Amino acid sequence: MPPHPANFCIIIEMGLHHIDQAGLEPLPQAPATTAGLYVAFVVVFESLSTPRAESSAPGLSVKSRNGTVLESAIFLSEEEKSFFSKGCFSEEDARQLLGQMSGTDVCTVYSLDLVEEAEIEQPQEQEIPLPCLSLEPQETLQKVKNVLEQCKTCPGHPQEPASWGLHAASSNESLQDLEKPSFCLETEDDWADPETLSSLLLFLNAPEYKAGFRGLYDVALPWLSTVFCSFSNEEEVTGHLAQARGTAKKAGLLMALARLCFLLGRLCSRRLKLSQARVYFEEALGALEGRFGDLFLVVAVYANLASIYRKQKNREKCAQVVPRAMALLLGTPGHICSTEAEGELLQLALRWAVGCQSLQAEARACFLLARHHVHLKQPEEALPFLERLLLLHRDSGAPAASWTMDCSLLLADIYSRKCLPHLVLGCVKVASLRTRGSLASSLRSVDLVLRNAPQPHGLPTQTSHYLRQALASLTPGTGQAMHGPLYASLAQLYSHHGCHGLAITFMTQAVEASVTVGVPAIVDHLVVLAWLHVLHGQSPVALDILQSVQDAGVASEDQEGVIANMVAVALKRTGRTRQAAEGYYRALRVAQGLGQQRNQAVVLANFGALCLHVGASRLAQHYLLEAVRLFSRLPRGECGRDFTHVLLQLGHLCTRQGPAQQGKGYYEWALLVAMEMGHVESQLRAVQQLCHFYSAVMPSEAQCVIYHELQLSLACRVADKVLEGQLLETISQLYLSLGTERAYKSALEYTKRSLRIFIDLQKKEKEAHAWLQAGKIYYILRQSELVDLYIQVAQNVALYTGDPSLGLELFEAAGDIFFNGAWEREKAVSFYRDRALPLAVTTGNRKAELRLCNKLVALLATLEEPQEGLEFAHMALALSITLGDRLNERVAYHRLAALHHRLGHGELAEHFYLKALSLCNSPLEFDEETLYYVKVYLVLGDIIFYDLKDPFDAAGYYQLALAAAVDLGNKKAQLKIYTRLATIYHNFLLDREKSLFFYQKARTFATELNIRRVNLPPLPLCGRGGTAGRPWEHGRGPHPCRRSPAPSLLARWQQRAFQNRLRGWPKQRIRAADQPHLDPKPPSLRVGLGNWRGGRMIGNLPARPAGPAGSTVTVTEDTDPCPPGRACSHASR
């Protein structure tokens, strides 16, 4: 077995050393070969009792020839450095890549008019500055004319260059080729005659390594395939080689003997005859006699012999041979892998290097192991060694080297095979940051990004950086043939992402660089340039370019059709509708003549868009249907995304003009076509239309959830994180609106997913709202401990931004969670009063301040704290007057009245109710306003009757409430009021005639409402009037047939109230100085008794003496002056 790591050291000598079976004897410096000086690792064993002189502990050190320790160096020869880039990206791959990126169907297929499509976000990559990134239209037109002049001297077909020069620097690549040996074995030869074998033996007896020997040493033995053509089996080959071995031994051809013995050992090892193989390898080692002329043979013999000793568990021999084999493997640059067991030896060397803490030896072992596994077609096994090699190079402090970039790209290629796209993109980015890349490495990076980018049918924005790197790597005079494809690729990339200005610049440069490639290619580039101008909103420039091409007469027949269609599109966008229609007709004739069904469909769709543009929707629908009919006949994959766009356009037209169900069918058809083609962006567009359809046109919660989830999956496929976050928010709200516990849990899951995305995107505002939304859902699920936690995190995120408006919004929204909830409503007070309201005052946001005051008043009223609510009610009133908001002013008066009513302040409550009534609209517009009059006058009647003990005035308010109820047609309210009036006139005002009249009216409504008996008990003059027993509160709407008697009845009661006022009511007054919150008008005037249908009754209504403090009436929120369906800022969100 090998010795312990503490018992050996490895010294690197820049030269060759003699290693024989007896020991280690240095030889004189060998002459340098074409590959340069070899680096030999020499293993020196020391006993445990004799430590090294220069160190107190034995170990592993790396030294140069003069003895200097190399602390930061990773030994790779030029040939070994080419391993990272060899065979990964050829010129043919480069041609296909650039052809794929620069190719477009604009030159061969008619372009669909997509003017209504939304613009796509521009790429945000940091770009390498290039000259001439902006051209004036006149400059572009002049360049186009110059190119067309040169077209007359250009060949008709493109001339591809013989080579693009991608691997001109890789001169050592031929050394790696597996060459077959320059000899052949024939069965008819006399193998016992030395003269017959002279050519073979002389070839094998070469003292130094030749390229033809590589196939003999390689682990795959490629020369056997040619040998088996002459021999029946491997046994016969072995026998003839054994005869040749005997001949070489007799003739004293030691190098030939060594190579023949090595081949025989390899053949025996293949058949698992290990003992016989060991004998041959030992004989080959003896025949070498310490010669290092063929160092690859020495390494192969030692590696195979060590492998057999390890398999046979020969501890004594292993201790002698394994260290030498490891040293030769580590120290021989570009050695040939001759055995699969070589990996075990290298792993053993790696363990020893790690144990001795030698970064250089560890890096060397990692490189050899990676190369070994790649050579054996095991790239996944090479991953950890390549990763460790890059880390060791970084830690060694060595200067940047070009091979590190190629190593990162090789690592990315292996990750790509393992389907790890994010790691691939990371490796490519790291590679671009290490050193300035070459043309091959830049194109290789582009290829890796295209194969692993999340967008399966798009051009990822990352490729822009690498294409610009490729352009920058082209020196003047070299790679001129690549300028055109590179510029065209950049133009297509920027056009795909909506950056049409930059795309025009690059396409112009591509046109200039492609002058010599042929007339058809130049015309194609010019057509693409014109289309880019159309997309950029420069249709006149596009028309000039296309007109120049037509005048030059260089376009073919199919190109003429493309140009005619594009001219029509440009004419439509410039407002020349008639000329556009004529252009579409010419393009249609050309397409029909050439039998191009797809182009015919596109022209008909463009006709439909033109008809829509001028308002002829019926004609547009006809042409769109014809286009759909032609598209549906095309084979799969030929119609592209144009078919999907036409179906969506037709669906939108049907949705607007009807029938809507037919529009839904076209949307679904578009989705199916996009799914069949595998075009994700078209699927996404179709699903967005279906989401809008089921949310706005024909609302359906279930279908809306289904299509939003489908849209979410598509957004994940295109890696649009912004859209994904928005969809997660929307789906969470949809589930939240369903109102079931299962839906709440689903909403919570989607909210947390959106939260993760917003954290990754560093969108603090959306992150804060997501935290708060999660807290709201936990509140609904009654998990109070998590509610406080999530709300606190949301507030911390809002405060981190330093935006007081966001903090105000978050504090108010946190209070709304409890305000709109059913439990722990008192927590909303602290959010509104202590946090949100001070921020609103600080920022001067008066609308928010008013909204918060209204919420505090409503909340404190429900929490039975009316005294504290008075302060905020007066603030709300002052803010409403300041802002000129009559609706909120009316709300403030109403709530002040309700609070005073709760506190037992009957006169103040009456005053503020009348002020609220005075602010109502006149004439009334909605039935809800009439219902408000009914409720308020009933409350006023209750206040006067129960609290102020004045049945006469109470009867007046009840009569006004009755007039409103009659106008509204609310029978239940009329029944209640008639009953109340009958009781008052019977028991208190002692008017039996009126009492009998109201009682009969009450009995009539009771009969209609199927109420068996109406009791008229005497009403108490004290106590709190509750809401129980008020059937009118459940009335649902007006009775049109009951509205006509109202004006006459109201006029009668108003006249009666006027007569009562002339007779004189109680003369007691309320002084304004005694009530500081009253209206500053003279106390003799009381406003609000008769604001009705355009009339306003104002009279001197003296106040009554206040009743007992405890005799108050409970007023519910049913008397709120905001009618349903009307916007009001006091309403809680």
CSV table of C-alpha atoms in Angstrom, one decimal, residues 781-1028:
chain,number,residue,atom,x,y,z
A,781,LEU,CA,-58.6,32.6,10.0
A,782,ARG,CA,-58.5,33.9,13.7
A,783,GLN,CA,-54.8,33.3,14.2
A,784,SER,CA,-54.3,36.4,16.2
A,785,GLU,CA,-50.6,35.8,17.2
A,786,LEU,CA,-49.6,35.7,13.5
A,787,VAL,CA,-51.8,38.7,12.7
A,788,ASP,CA,-49.8,41.1,14.9
A,789,LEU,CA,-46.5,39.6,13.6
A,790,TYR,CA,-47.3,40.2,9.9
A,791,ILE,CA,-48.7,43.6,10.5
A,792,GLN,CA,-45.6,44.6,12.4
A,793,VAL,CA,-43.3,43.4,9.6
A,794,ALA,CA,-45.4,45.3,7.1
A,795,GLN,CA,-45.1,48.5,9.1
A,796,ASN,CA,-41.3,48.0,9.5
A,797,VAL,CA,-40.9,47.6,5.7
A,798,ALA,CA,-43.0,50.8,5.2
A,799,LEU,CA,-40.9,52.7,7.7
A,800,TYR,CA,-37.7,51.4,6.1
A,801,THR,CA,-38.6,53.1,2.8
A,802,GLY,CA,-38.8,56.5,4.6
A,803,ASP,CA,-42.0,57.4,2.6
A,804,PRO,CA,-44.6,58.9,5.0
A,805,SER,CA,-47.4,58.5,2.4
A,806,LEU,CA,-46.7,54.7,2.3
A,807,GLY,CA,-46.6,54.6,6.1
A,808,LEU,CA,-49.9,56.4,6.3
A,809,GLU,CA,-51.4,54.0,3.8
A,810,LEU,CA,-50.1,51.0,5.6
A,811,PHE,CA,-51.3,52.2,9.1
A,812,GLU,CA,-54.7,53.0,7.8
A,813,ALA,CA,-55.0,49.6,6.0
A,814,ALA,CA,-53.9,47.8,9.2
A,815,GLY,CA,-56.6,49.6,11.1
A,816,ASP,CA,-59.1,48.6,8.4
A,817,ILE,CA,-58.4,45.0,9.1
A,818,PHE,CA,-59.9,45.3,12.6
A,819,PHE,CA,-62.4,48.0,11.7
A,820,ASN,CA,-64.1,45.8,9.0
A,821,GLY,CA,-63.7,42.7,11.1
A,822,ALA,CA,-66.0,41.0,13.7
A,823,TRP,CA,-63.6,40.8,16.6
A,824,GLU,CA,-60.9,42.9,18.3
A,825,ARG,CA,-62.3,46.0,16.7
A,826,GLU,CA,-60.8,48.2,19.5
A,827,LYS,CA,-57.3,47.6,18.0
A,828,ALA,CA,-58.2,49.7,15.0
A,829,VAL,CA,-58.4,52.8,17.3
A,830,SER,CA,-54.6,52.8,18.0
A,831,PHE,CA,-53.8,52.4,14.3
A,832,TYR,CA,-56.1,55.3,13.3
A,833,ARG,CA,-55.7,57.7,16.2
A,834,ASP,CA,-52.1,57.1,17.3
A,835,ARG,CA,-50.3,56.3,14.0
A,836,ALA,CA,-52.2,57.1,10.8
A,837,LEU,CA,-53.8,60.4,11.9
A,838,PRO,CA,-50.6,62.1,13.0
A,839,LEU,CA,-48.9,61.1,9.7
A,840,ALA,CA,-51.9,62.6,7.8
A,841,VAL,CA,-51.6,65.9,9.7
A,842,THR,CA,-47.8,65.9,9.2
A,843,THR,CA,-48.0,65.3,5.4
A,844,GLY,CA,-51.0,67.7,5.0
A,845,ASN,CA,-53.2,65.1,3.5
A,846,ARG,CA,-56.6,66.5,4.5
A,847,LYS,CA,-58.6,63.9,2.6
A,848,ALA,CA,-56.9,61.1,4.5
A,849,GLU,CA,-57.4,63.1,7.7
A,850,LEU,CA,-61.1,63.5,7.1
A,851,ARG,CA,-61.4,59.8,6.2
A,852,LEU,CA,-59.7,58.7,9.4
A,853,CYS,CA,-61.8,61.0,11.5
A,854,ASN,CA,-65.0,59.6,10.0
A,855,LYS,CA,-63.7,56.1,10.7
A,856,LEU,CA,-62.8,56.9,14.3
A,857,VAL,CA,-66.3,58.5,14.9
A,858,ALA,CA,-68.0,55.4,13.6
A,859,LEU,CA,-65.7,53.0,15.5
A,860,LEU,CA,-66.0,54.8,18.8
A,861,ALA,CA,-69.7,55.0,18.5
A,862,THR,CA,-69.9,51.2,18.1
A,863,LEU,CA,-67.4,50.8,21.0
A,864,GLU,CA,-69.8,52.8,23.3
A,865,GLU,CA,-67.4,55.7,23.7
A,866,PRO,CA,-69.4,58.6,22.3
A,867,GLN,CA,-67.8,61.2,24.4
A,868,GLU,CA,-64.4,60.5,22.8
A,869,GLY,CA,-65.9,60.4,19.4
A,870,LEU,CA,-67.2,64.0,19.7
A,871,GLU,CA,-63.7,65.4,19.2
A,872,PHE,CA,-63.2,63.5,16.0
A,873,ALA,CA,-66.7,64.3,14.8
A,874,HIS,CA,-66.0,68.1,15.2
A,875,MET,CA,-62.7,67.6,13.4
A,876,ALA,CA,-64.5,65.8,10.5
A,877,LEU,CA,-67.0,68.6,10.3
A,878,ALA,CA,-64.3,71.3,10.1
A,879,LEU,CA,-62.3,69.4,7.5
A,880,SER,CA,-65.5,68.9,5.4
A,881,ILE,CA,-66.3,72.6,5.4
A,882,THR,CA,-62.7,73.4,4.6
A,883,LEU,CA,-62.6,71.0,1.6
A,884,GLY,CA,-66.1,72.0,0.5
A,885,ASP,CA,-67.3,68.4,0.6
A,886,ARG,CA,-71.1,68.7,1.2
A,887,LEU,CA,-71.7,65.0,1.5
A,888,ASN,CA,-69.1,64.6,4.2
A,889,GLU,CA,-70.3,67.7,5.9
A,890,ARG,CA,-73.8,66.1,6.0
A,891,VAL,CA,-72.3,62.9,7.4
A,892,ALA,CA,-70.4,64.9,10.1
A,893,TYR,CA,-73.7,66.7,11.2
A,894,HIS,CA,-75.5,63.3,11.2
A,895,ARG,CA,-72.9,61.6,13.3
A,896,LEU,CA,-72.6,64.6,15.7
A,897,ALA,CA,-76.4,64.3,16.2
A,898,ALA,CA,-76.2,60.5,16.8
A,899,LEU,CA,-73.4,61.0,19.4
A,900,HIS,CA,-75.3,63.7,21.2
A,901,HIS,CA,-78.4,61.5,21.1
A,902,ARG,CA,-76.4,58.7,22.8
A,903,LEU,CA,-75.1,61.2,25.4
A,904,GLY,CA,-78.7,62.3,26.2
A,905,HIS,CA,-78.3,65.8,24.6
A,906,GLY,CA,-81.7,65.9,22.9
A,907,GLU,CA,-81.7,69.5,21.8
A,908,LEU,CA,-78.2,69.3,20.3
A,909,ALA,CA,-79.1,66.0,18.6
A,910,GLU,CA,-82.2,67.7,17.1
A,911,HIS,CA,-80.2,70.6,16.0
A,912,PHE,CA,-77.5,68.6,14.2
A,913,TYR,CA,-80.1,66.3,12.6
A,914,LEU,CA,-81.9,69.3,11.2
A,915,LYS,CA,-78.5,70.6,9.9
A,916,ALA,CA,-77.9,67.3,8.2
A,917,LEU,CA,-81.4,67.4,6.6
A,918,SER,CA,-80.7,71.0,5.3
A,919,LEU,CA,-77.7,69.7,3.3
A,920,CYS,CA,-79.7,67.1,1.4
A,921,ASN,CA,-80.1,67.4,-2.4
A,922,SER,CA,-83.2,69.1,-3.7
A,923,PRO,CA,-85.0,67.8,-5.5
A,924,LEU,CA,-84.4,64.2,-4.4
A,925,GLU,CA,-82.7,62.0,-7.0
A,926,PHE,CA,-82.7,58.5,-5.4
A,927,ASP,CA,-85.2,56.5,-3.3
A,928,GLU,CA,-82.4,56.0,-0.7
A,929,GLU,CA,-82.5,59.7,0.0
A,930,THR,CA,-86.3,59.5,0.6
A,931,LEU,CA,-85.7,56.6,2.9
A,932,TYR,CA,-83.1,58.7,4.8
A,933,TYR,CA,-85.8,61.3,5.4
A,934,VAL,CA,-88.1,58.7,6.8
A,935,LYS,CA,-85.5,57.4,9.2
A,936,VAL,CA,-84.3,60.8,10.4
A,937,TYR,CA,-87.7,62.2,11.0
A,938,LEU,CA,-88.7,59.1,12.9
A,939,VAL,CA,-85.5,59.6,15.1
A,940,LEU,CA,-86.4,63.2,15.6
A,941,GLY,CA,-89.9,62.3,16.6
A,942,ASP,CA,-88.5,59.7,19.1
A,943,ILE,CA,-86.2,62.3,20.5
A,944,ILE,CA,-88.9,64.9,21.0
A,945,PHE,CA,-91.4,62.4,22.4
A,946,TYR,CA,-89.2,60.2,24.6
A,947,ASP,CA,-86.4,62.7,25.6
A,948,LEU,CA,-88.1,66.1,25.5
A,949,LYS,CA,-91.6,64.9,26.5
A,950,ASP,CA,-93.3,67.0,23.8
A,951,PRO,CA,-96.0,64.9,22.0
A,952,PHE,CA,-97.2,67.8,19.9
A,953,ASP,CA,-93.9,68.5,18.2
A,954,ALA,CA,-93.2,64.7,18.0
A,955,ALA,CA,-96.5,64.4,16.1
A,956,GLY,CA,-95.2,67.0,13.6
A,957,TYR,CA,-92.0,65.0,12.9
A,958,TYR,CA,-93.9,61.8,12.6
A,959,GLN,CA,-96.2,63.4,10.1
A,960,LEU,CA,-93.2,64.5,8.0
A,961,ALA,CA,-91.8,61.0,8.3
A,962,LEU,CA,-95.2,59.7,7.1
A,963,ALA,CA,-95.1,62.0,4.1
A,964,ALA,CA,-91.7,60.6,3.1
A,965,ALA,CA,-92.9,57.0,3.7
A,966,VAL,CA,-96.0,57.6,1.5
A,967,ASP,CA,-93.7,59.1,-1.2
A,968,LEU,CA,-91.5,56.1,-1.0
A,969,GLY,CA,-94.3,53.6,-0.9
A,970,ASN,CA,-93.0,51.8,2.1
A,971,LYS,CA,-96.1,50.1,3.6
A,972,LYS,CA,-94.3,48.8,6.7
A,973,ALA,CA,-93.0,52.2,7.6
A,974,GLN,CA,-96.5,53.8,7.1
A,975,LEU,CA,-98.0,51.1,9.3
A,976,LYS,CA,-95.5,52.0,12.1
A,977,ILE,CA,-96.0,55.7,11.8
A,978,TYR,CA,-99.8,55.5,11.6
A,979,THR,CA,-99.7,53.4,14.7
A,980,ARG,CA,-97.5,55.8,16.5
A,981,LEU,CA,-99.6,58.8,15.5
A,982,ALA,CA,-102.8,57.1,16.5
A,983,THR,CA,-101.3,56.3,19.9
A,984,ILE,CA,-100.1,59.9,20.5
A,985,TYR,CA,-103.4,61.5,19.4
A,986,HIS,CA,-105.4,59.0,21.5
A,987,ASN,CA,-103.4,59.1,24.8
A,988,PHE,CA,-101.7,62.5,24.8
A,989,LEU,CA,-103.2,65.0,22.5
A,990,LEU,CA,-106.7,63.7,23.2
A,991,ASP,CA,-107.9,64.1,19.6
A,992,ARG,CA,-110.2,61.1,19.1
A,993,GLU,CA,-111.1,62.0,15.5
A,994,LYS,CA,-107.5,62.0,14.3
A,995,SER,CA,-106.7,59.0,16.5
A,996,LEU,CA,-109.5,57.1,14.9
A,997,PHE,CA,-108.3,58.2,11.4
A,998,PHE,CA,-104.7,57.1,12.0
A,999,TYR,CA,-105.9,53.9,13.6
A,1000,GLN,CA,-108.1,53.0,10.6
A,1001,LYS,CA,-105.1,53.7,8.3
A,1002,ALA,CA,-103.0,51.4,10.4
A,1003,ARG,CA,-105.6,48.7,10.3
A,1004,THR,CA,-105.7,49.0,6.5
A,1005,PHE,CA,-102.0,48.5,6.1
A,1006,ALA,CA,-102.0,45.7,8.7
A,1007,THR,CA,-104.6,43.9,6.6
A,1008,GLU,CA,-102.5,44.4,3.4
A,1009,LEU,CA,-99.4,43.2,5.2
A,1010,ASN,CA,-101.3,40.2,6.8
A,1011,ILE,CA,-100.8,41.5,10.4
A,1012,ARG,CA,-103.8,40.2,12.4
A,1013,ARG,CA,-104.0,42.8,15.2
A,1014,VAL,CA,-102.9,46.3,15.8
A,1015,ASN,CA,-102.6,47.3,19.5
A,1016,LEU,CA,-102.7,50.9,20.6
A,1017,PRO,CA,-101.1,50.8,24.1
A,1018,PRO,CA,-100.2,54.1,25.8
A,1019,LEU,CA,-96.6,54.9,25.0
A,1020,PRO,CA,-94.3,55.6,28.0
A,1021,LEU,CA,-92.8,59.0,28.3
A,1022,CYS,CA,-89.4,57.7,29.4
A,1023,GLY,CA,-87.0,55.0,28.5
A,1024,ARG,CA,-84.8,54.2,25.5
A,1025,GLY,CA,-86.5,53.6,22.3
A,1026,GLY,CA,-85.0,50.5,20.7
A,1027,THR,CA,-85.0,49.3,17.2
A,1028,ALA,CA,-87.1,46.2,18.0
